[in-house]
Short mmCIF file of C-alpha atoms in Angstrom, two decimals:
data_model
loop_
_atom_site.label_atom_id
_atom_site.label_comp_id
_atom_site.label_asym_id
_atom_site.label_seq_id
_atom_site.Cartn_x
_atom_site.Cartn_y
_atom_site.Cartn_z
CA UNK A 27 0.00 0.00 0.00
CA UNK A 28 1.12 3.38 -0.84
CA UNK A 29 0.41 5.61 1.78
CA UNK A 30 2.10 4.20 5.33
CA UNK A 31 2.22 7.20 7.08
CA UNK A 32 -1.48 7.01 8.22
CA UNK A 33 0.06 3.62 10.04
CA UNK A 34 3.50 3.80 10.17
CA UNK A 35 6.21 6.66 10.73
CA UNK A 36 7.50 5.40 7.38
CA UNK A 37 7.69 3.54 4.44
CA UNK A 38 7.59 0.03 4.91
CA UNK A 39 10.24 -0.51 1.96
CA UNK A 40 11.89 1.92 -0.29
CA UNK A 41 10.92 2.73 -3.62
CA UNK A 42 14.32 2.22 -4.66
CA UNK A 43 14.08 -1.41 -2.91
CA UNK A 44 10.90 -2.30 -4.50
CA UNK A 45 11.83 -0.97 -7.87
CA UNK A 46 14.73 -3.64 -7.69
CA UNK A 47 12.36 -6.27 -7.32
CA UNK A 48 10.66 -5.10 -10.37
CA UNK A 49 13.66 -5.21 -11.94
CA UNK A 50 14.37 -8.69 -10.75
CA UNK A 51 10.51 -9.69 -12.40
CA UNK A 52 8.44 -9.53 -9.90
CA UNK A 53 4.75 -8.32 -10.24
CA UNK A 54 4.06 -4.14 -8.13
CA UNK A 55 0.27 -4.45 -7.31
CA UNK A 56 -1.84 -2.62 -5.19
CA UNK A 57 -2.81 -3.19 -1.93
CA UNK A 58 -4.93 0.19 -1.35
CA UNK A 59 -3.16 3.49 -0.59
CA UNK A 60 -3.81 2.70 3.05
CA UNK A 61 -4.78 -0.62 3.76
CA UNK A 62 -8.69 0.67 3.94
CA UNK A 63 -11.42 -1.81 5.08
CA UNK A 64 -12.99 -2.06 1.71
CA UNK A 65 -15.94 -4.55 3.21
CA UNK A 66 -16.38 -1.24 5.88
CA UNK A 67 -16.54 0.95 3.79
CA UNK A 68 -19.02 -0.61 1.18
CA UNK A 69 -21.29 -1.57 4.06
CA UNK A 70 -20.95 2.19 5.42
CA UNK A 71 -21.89 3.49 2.00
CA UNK A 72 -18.74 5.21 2.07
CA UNK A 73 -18.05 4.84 -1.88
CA UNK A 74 -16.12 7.90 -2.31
CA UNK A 75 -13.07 6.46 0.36
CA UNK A 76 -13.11 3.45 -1.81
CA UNK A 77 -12.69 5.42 -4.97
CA UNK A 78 -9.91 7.52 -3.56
CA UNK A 79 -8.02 4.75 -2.27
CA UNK A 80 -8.12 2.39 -5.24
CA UNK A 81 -7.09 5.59 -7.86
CA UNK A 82 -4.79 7.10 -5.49
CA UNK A 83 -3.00 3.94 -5.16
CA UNK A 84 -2.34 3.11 -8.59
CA UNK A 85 -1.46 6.69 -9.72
CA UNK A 86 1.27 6.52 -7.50
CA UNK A 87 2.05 3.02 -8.51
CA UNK A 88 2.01 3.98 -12.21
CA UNK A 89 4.52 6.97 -11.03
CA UNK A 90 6.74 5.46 -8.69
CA UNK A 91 7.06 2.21 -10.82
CA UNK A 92 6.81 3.15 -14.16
CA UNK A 93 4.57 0.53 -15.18
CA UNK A 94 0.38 0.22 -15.91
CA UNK A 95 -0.79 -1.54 -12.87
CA UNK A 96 -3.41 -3.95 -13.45
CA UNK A 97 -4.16 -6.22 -10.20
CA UNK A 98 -4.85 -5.97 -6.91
CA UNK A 99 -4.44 -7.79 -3.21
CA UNK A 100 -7.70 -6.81 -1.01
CA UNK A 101 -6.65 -5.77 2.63
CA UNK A 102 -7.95 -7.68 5.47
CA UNK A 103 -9.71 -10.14 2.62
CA UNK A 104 -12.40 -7.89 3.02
CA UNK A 105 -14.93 -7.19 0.69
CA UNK A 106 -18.89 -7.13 -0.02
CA UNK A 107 -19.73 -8.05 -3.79
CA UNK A 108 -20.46 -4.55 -4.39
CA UNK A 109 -17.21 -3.76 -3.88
CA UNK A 110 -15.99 -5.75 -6.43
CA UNK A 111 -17.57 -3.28 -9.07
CA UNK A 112 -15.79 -0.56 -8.34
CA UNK A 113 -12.40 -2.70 -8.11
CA UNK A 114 -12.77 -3.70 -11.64
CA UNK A 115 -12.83 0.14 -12.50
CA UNK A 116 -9.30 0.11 -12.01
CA UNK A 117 -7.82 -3.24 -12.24
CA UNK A 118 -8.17 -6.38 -14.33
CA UNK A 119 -7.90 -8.83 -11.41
CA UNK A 120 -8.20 -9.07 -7.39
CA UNK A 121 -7.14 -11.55 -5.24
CA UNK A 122 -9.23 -12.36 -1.72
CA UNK A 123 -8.51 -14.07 1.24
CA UNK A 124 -10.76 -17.22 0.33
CA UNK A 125 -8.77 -20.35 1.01
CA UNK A 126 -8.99 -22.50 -2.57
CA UNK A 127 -8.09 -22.95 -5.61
CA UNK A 128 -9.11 -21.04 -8.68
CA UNK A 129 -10.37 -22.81 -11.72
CA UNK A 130 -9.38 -21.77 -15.58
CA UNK A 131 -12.27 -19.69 -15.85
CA UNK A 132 -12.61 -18.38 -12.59
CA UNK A 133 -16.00 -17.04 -11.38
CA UNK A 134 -14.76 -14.11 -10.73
CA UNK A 135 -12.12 -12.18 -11.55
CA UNK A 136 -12.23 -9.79 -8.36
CA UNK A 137 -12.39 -11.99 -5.58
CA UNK A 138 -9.96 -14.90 -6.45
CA UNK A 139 -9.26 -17.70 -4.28
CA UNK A 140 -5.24 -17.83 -2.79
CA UNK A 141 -4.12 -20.04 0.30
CA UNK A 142 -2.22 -18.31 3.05
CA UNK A 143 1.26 -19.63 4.10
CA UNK A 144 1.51 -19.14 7.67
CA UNK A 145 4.56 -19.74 10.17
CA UNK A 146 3.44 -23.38 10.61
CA UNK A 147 2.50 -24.67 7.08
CA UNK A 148 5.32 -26.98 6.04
CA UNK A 149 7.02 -26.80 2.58
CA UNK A 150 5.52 -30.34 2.63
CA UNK A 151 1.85 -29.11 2.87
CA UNK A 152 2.31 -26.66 0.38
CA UNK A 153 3.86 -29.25 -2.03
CA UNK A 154 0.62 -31.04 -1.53
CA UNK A 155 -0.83 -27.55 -2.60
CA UNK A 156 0.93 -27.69 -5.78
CA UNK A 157 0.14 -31.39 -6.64
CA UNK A 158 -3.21 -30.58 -6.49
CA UNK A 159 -3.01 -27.64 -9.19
CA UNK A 160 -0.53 -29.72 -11.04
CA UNK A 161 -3.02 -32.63 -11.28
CA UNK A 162 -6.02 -30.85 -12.12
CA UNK A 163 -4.97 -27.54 -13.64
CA UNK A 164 -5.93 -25.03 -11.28
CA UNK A 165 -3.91 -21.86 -10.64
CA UNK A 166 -2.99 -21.33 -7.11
CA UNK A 167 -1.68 -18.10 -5.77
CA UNK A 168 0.24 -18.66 -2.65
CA UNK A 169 0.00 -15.98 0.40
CA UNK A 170 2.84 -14.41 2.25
CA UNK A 171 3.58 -12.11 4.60
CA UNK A 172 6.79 -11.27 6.19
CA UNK A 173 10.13 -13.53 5.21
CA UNK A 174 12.46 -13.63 7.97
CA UNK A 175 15.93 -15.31 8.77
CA UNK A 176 16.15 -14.93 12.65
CA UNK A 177 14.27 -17.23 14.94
CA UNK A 178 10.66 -16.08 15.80
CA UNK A 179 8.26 -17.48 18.24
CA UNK A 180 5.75 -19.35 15.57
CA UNK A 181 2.29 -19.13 17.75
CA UNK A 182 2.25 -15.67 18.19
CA UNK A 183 4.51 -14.54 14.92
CA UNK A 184 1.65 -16.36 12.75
CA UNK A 185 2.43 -14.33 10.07
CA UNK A 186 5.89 -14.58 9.73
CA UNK A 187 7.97 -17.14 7.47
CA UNK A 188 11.37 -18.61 7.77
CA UNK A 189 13.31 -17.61 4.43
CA UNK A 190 15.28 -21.61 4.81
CA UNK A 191 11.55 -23.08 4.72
CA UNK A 192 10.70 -20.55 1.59
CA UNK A 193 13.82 -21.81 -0.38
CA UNK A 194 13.13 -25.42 0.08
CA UNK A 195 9.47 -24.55 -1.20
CA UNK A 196 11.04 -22.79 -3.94
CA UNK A 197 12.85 -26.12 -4.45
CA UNK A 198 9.32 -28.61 -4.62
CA UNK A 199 7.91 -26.42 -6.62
CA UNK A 200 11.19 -26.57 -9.43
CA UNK A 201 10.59 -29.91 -9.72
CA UNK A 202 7.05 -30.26 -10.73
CA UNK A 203 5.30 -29.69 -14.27
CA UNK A 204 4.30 -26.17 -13.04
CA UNK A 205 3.64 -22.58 -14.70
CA UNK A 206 5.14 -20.42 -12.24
CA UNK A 207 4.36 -16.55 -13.03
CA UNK A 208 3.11 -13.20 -11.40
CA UNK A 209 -0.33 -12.62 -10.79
CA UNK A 210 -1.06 -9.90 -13.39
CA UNK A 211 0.71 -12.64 -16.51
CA UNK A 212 -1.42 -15.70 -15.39
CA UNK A 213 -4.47 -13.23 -15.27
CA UNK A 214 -3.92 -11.54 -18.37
CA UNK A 215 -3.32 -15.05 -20.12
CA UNK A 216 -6.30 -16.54 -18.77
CA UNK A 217 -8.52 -13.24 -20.42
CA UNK A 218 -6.84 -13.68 -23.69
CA UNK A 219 -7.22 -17.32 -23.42
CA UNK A 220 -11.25 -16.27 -23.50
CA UNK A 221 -11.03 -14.08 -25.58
CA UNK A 222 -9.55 -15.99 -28.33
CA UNK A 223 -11.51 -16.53 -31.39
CA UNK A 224 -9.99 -18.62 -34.42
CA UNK A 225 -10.36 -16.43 -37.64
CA UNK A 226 -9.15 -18.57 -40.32
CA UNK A 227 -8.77 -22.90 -40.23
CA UNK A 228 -6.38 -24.33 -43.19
CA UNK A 229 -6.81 -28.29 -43.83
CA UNK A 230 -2.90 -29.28 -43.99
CA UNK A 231 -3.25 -32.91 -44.19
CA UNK A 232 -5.64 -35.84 -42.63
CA UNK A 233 -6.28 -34.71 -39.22
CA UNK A 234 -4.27 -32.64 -39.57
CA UNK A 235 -4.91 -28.44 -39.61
CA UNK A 236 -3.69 -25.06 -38.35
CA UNK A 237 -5.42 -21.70 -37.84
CA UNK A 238 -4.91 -18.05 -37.68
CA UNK A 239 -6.32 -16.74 -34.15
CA UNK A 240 -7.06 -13.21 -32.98
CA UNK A 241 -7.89 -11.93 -29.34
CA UNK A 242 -9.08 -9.00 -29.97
CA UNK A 243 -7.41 -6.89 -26.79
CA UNK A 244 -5.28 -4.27 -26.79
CA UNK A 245 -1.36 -5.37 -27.32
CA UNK A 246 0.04 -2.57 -24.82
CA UNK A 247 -1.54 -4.86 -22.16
CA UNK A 248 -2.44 -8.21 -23.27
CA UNK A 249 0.71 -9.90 -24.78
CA UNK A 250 0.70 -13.38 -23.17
CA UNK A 251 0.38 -16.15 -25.18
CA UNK A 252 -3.07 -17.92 -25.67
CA UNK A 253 -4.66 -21.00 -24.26
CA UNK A 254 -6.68 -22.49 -27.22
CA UNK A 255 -10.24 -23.06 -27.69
CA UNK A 256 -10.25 -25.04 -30.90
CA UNK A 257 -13.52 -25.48 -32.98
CA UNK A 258 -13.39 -29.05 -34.69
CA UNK A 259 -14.76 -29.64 -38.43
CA UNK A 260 -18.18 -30.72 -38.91
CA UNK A 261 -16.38 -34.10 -40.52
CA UNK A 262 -15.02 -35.14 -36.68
CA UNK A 263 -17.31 -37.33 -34.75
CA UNK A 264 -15.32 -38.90 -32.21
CA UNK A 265 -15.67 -37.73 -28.29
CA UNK A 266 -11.68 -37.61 -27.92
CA UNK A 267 -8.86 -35.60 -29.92
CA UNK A 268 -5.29 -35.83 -30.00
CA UNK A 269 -3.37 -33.09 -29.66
CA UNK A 270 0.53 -33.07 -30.40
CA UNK A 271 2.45 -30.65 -28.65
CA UNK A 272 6.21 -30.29 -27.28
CA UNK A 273 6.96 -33.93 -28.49
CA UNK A 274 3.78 -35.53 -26.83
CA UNK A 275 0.49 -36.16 -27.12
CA UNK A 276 -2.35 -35.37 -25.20
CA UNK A 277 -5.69 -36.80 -25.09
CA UNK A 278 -8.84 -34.18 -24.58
CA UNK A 279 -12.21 -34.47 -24.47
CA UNK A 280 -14.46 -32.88 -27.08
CA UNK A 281 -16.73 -30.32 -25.77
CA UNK A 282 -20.22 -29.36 -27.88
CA UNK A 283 -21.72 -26.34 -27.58
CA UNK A 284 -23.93 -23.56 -29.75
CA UNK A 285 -21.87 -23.09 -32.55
CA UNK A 286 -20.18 -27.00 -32.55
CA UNK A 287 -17.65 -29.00 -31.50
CA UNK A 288 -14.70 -27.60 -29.68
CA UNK A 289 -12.00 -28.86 -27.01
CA UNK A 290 -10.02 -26.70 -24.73
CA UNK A 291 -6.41 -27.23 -24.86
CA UNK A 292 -4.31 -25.61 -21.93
CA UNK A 293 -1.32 -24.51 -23.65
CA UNK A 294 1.55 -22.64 -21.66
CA UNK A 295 3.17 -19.89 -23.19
CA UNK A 296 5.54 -21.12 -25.70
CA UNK A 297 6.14 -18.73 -28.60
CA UNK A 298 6.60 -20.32 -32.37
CA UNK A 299 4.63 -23.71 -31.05
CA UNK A 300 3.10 -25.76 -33.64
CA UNK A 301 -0.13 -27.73 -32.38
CA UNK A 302 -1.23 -30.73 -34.46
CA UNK A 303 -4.55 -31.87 -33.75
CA UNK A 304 -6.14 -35.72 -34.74
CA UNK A 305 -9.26 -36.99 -34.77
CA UNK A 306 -9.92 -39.24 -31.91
CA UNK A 307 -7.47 -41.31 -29.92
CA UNK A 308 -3.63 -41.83 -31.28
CA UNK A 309 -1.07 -44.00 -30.89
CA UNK A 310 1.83 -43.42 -32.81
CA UNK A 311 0.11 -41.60 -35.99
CA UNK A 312 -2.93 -44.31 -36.32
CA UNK A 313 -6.38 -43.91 -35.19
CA UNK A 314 -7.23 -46.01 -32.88
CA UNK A 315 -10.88 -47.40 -32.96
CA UNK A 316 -12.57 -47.09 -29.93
CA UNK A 317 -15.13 -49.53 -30.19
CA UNK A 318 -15.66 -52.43 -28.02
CA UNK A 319 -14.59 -56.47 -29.10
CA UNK A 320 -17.91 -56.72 -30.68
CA UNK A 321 -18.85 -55.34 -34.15
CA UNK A 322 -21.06 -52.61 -33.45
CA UNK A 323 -22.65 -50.94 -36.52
CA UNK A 324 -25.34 -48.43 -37.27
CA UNK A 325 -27.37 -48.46 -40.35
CA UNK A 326 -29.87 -46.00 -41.25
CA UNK A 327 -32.82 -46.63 -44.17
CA UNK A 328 -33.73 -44.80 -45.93
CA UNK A 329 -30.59 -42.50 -45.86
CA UNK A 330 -31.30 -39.39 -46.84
CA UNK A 331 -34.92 -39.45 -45.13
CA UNK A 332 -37.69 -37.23 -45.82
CA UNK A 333 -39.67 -38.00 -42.84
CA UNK A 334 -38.72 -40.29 -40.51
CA UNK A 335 -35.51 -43.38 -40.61
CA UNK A 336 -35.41 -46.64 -38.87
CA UNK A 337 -31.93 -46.56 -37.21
CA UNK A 338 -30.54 -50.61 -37.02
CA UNK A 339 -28.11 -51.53 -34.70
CA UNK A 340 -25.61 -54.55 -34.83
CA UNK A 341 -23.53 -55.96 -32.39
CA UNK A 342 -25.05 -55.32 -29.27
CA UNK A 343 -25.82 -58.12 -27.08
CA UNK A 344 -26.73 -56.07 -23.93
CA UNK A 345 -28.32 -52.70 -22.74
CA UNK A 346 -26.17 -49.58 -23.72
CA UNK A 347 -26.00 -46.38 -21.77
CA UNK A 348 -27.33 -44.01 -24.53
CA UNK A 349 -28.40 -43.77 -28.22
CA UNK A 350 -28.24 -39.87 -29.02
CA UNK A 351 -28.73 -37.88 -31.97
CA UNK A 352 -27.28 -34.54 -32.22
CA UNK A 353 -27.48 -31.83 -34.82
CA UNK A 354 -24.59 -30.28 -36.89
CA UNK A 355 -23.45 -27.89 -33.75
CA UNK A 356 -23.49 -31.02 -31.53
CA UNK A 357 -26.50 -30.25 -29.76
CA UNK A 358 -28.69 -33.09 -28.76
CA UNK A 359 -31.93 -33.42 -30.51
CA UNK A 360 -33.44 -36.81 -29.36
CA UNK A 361 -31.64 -39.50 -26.33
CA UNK A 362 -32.72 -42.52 -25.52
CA UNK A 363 -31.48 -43.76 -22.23
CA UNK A 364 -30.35 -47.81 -21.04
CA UNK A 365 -30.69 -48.48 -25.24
CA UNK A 366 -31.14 -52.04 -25.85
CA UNK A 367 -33.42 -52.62 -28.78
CA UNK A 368 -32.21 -53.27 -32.06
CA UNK A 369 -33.87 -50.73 -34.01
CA UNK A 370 -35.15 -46.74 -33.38
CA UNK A 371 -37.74 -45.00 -35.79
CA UNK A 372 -35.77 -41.38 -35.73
CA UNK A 373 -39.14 -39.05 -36.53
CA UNK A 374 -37.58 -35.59 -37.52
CA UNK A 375 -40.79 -33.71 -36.16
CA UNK A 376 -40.18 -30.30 -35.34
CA UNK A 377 -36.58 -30.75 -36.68
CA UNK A 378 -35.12 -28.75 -39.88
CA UNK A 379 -33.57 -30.61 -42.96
CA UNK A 380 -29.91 -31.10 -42.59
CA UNK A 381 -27.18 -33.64 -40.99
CA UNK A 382 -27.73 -35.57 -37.82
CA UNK A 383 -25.20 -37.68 -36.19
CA UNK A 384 -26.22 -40.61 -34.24
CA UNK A 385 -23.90 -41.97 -31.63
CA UNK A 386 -23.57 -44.88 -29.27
CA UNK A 387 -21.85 -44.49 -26.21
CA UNK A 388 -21.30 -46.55 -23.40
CA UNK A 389 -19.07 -46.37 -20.10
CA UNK A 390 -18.09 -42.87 -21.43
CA UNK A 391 -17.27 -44.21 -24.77
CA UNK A 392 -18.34 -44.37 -28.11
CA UNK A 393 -19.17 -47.22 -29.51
CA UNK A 394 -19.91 -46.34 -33.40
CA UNK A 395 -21.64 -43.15 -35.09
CA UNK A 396 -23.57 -42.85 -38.62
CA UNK A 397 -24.55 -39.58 -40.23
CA UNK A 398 -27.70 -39.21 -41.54
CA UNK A 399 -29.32 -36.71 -44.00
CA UNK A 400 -32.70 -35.41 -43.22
CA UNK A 401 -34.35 -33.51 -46.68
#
């Protein structure tokens, strides 16, 4: 915070100490120009304290720092959800007191979750911390307060840290598969990532394709590299891709939504990366078929239908989880749950001419898929 003087007889650091930490690449975000009670002072009504102590504070940031500063730390984790609107007046992210973990698209942008580090919490238990986000992609901004070499009595200290404990965190951390970054990057990459929108898709082979992509933000702030949403072709119909990346490849799920199929692929920043993306699940460079020992088919007659087709299914000896039908943009247009007939009249009442896909799936999986062409 900028202003100490209304709490301390000084500064708390230099700004010729914190601009070498700047230097060194670390994040200068606001804390308030004077720690203020933000929850208080919404509660109070007292909106024009909270606008004078958010703009004070990052004019003098901006200033002191020479920089455009973009996210904030809320004092005392205190805050009413009207607060939060006048927060995002100044800033393009906030991070709260609320222990947790913060998802890809986080809820909000101005009250994010963080998890304090306090004089007791192991490295150990904070390694746990990180295996968690590591495992299920979650960003995780760790808390700290003071970092201190001399001894310190730990149950009354609470908020205190031994520097030897930091560096062996620092050390856990090194050796897992992690993004480490300052707030105001991970938060401006995970905007852009929403932001994206693919522009241009060029067929370069069987399963095979690469696209121009745009984010539409301004480059003076938002110069991270992107996280992809990628829209599939029409042609795909399997529920898995494969995407190749850094030498490996990942399997993700396929997502559908209003304008089609998509999948979200979590991609660090890595400039001059070249993403290749298959058609359902690869080993090596074949496609492997996903469906089970038997030979399940789908037939469809008559196909193209005017009115109504009787869907046949082979192979199936026992009840499957679903039969679905979905439209071009992968929304579902008729299920049928615990499927275990052979045959299903598919009426297209109420439905407009064009190209259904009808999927089995089972266990997660699917089992075999048929277009169909209603006139």
């Amino acid at each position: 915070f900028t202003d100490t003087t209304t709490i301390y007889d000084g500064e708390l650091a230099s700004t010729s100490l914190v601009r070498t930490y700047k230097d060194l690449g670390h994040e200068i975000g606001s804390h308030t120009a004077n720690h203020s009670n933000l929850g208080e002072l919404t509660e109070a009504g007292d909106t024009d304290s909270i606008e004078e102590v958010l703009s004070l504070s990052v004019e003098l940031l901006n200033e002191r720092f020479d920089q455009q500063t973009t996210s904030m730390s809320i004092p005392f984790g205190s805050y009413r959800y009207e607060t939060l609107e006048y927060m995002a007046r100044y800033f393009y992210s906030a991070r709260s007191s609320d222990h947790g973990f913060n998802l890809a698209s986080p809820y909000d942008f101005y009250a994010l979750y963080s998890w304090p580090v306090l004089s007791t919490t192991s490295p150990a238990f904070v390694d746990n911390l990180f295996s968690i986000a590591e495992t299920y992609g979650t960003y995780l901004p760790l808390m700290y307060h003071d970092m201190v070499d001399e001894p310190f009595d730990e149950e009354t200290d609470i908020y205190n840290y031994s520097r030897d404990l930091f560096r062996e965190t620092v050390q856990l951390a090194g050796n897992r598969d992690l993004w480490i970054d300052t707030h105001e990057k991970i938060y401006k990459y995970i905007r852009e990532r929403n932001a994206l929108k693919i522009s241009q898709v060029y067929l370069t082979g069987e399963g095979n394709f690469s696209f121009i992509a745009d984010d539409g933000l301004a480059d003076s702030v938002f110069n991270i590299e992107l996280t992809l949403k990628i829209h599939l072709p029409e042609s795909w119909s399997e529920d898995t891709v494969t995407i190749e990346a850094r030498g490996s490849q990942n399997l993700v799920k396929v997502e559908q939504g209003s304008e089609g199929s998509f999948v979200f692929f979590n991609h660090l920043p890595d400039a001059n990366q070249v993403l290749t993306v298959y058609d359902g699940n690869m080993k090596g460079t074949e496609i492997q078929d996903r469906r089970i020992e038997s030979d399940v088919g789908i037939n469809a007659f008559p196909n193209p239908f005017l009115d109504e087709a009787l869907i046949e299914v082979s192979g199936i000896n026992e009840t499957i989880d679903y039969l679905i039908i979905r439209d071009i943009h992968g929304r579902i247009v008729r299920k049928v749950r615990n499927f275990s007939d052979k045959t299903y009249r598919f009426s297209r009442a109420g439905l407009p001419p064009g190209i259904y896909i009808v999927q089995l799936l089972d266990s997660g999986k699917q089992l075999a898929s048929l277009k169909v062409l209603a006139l």
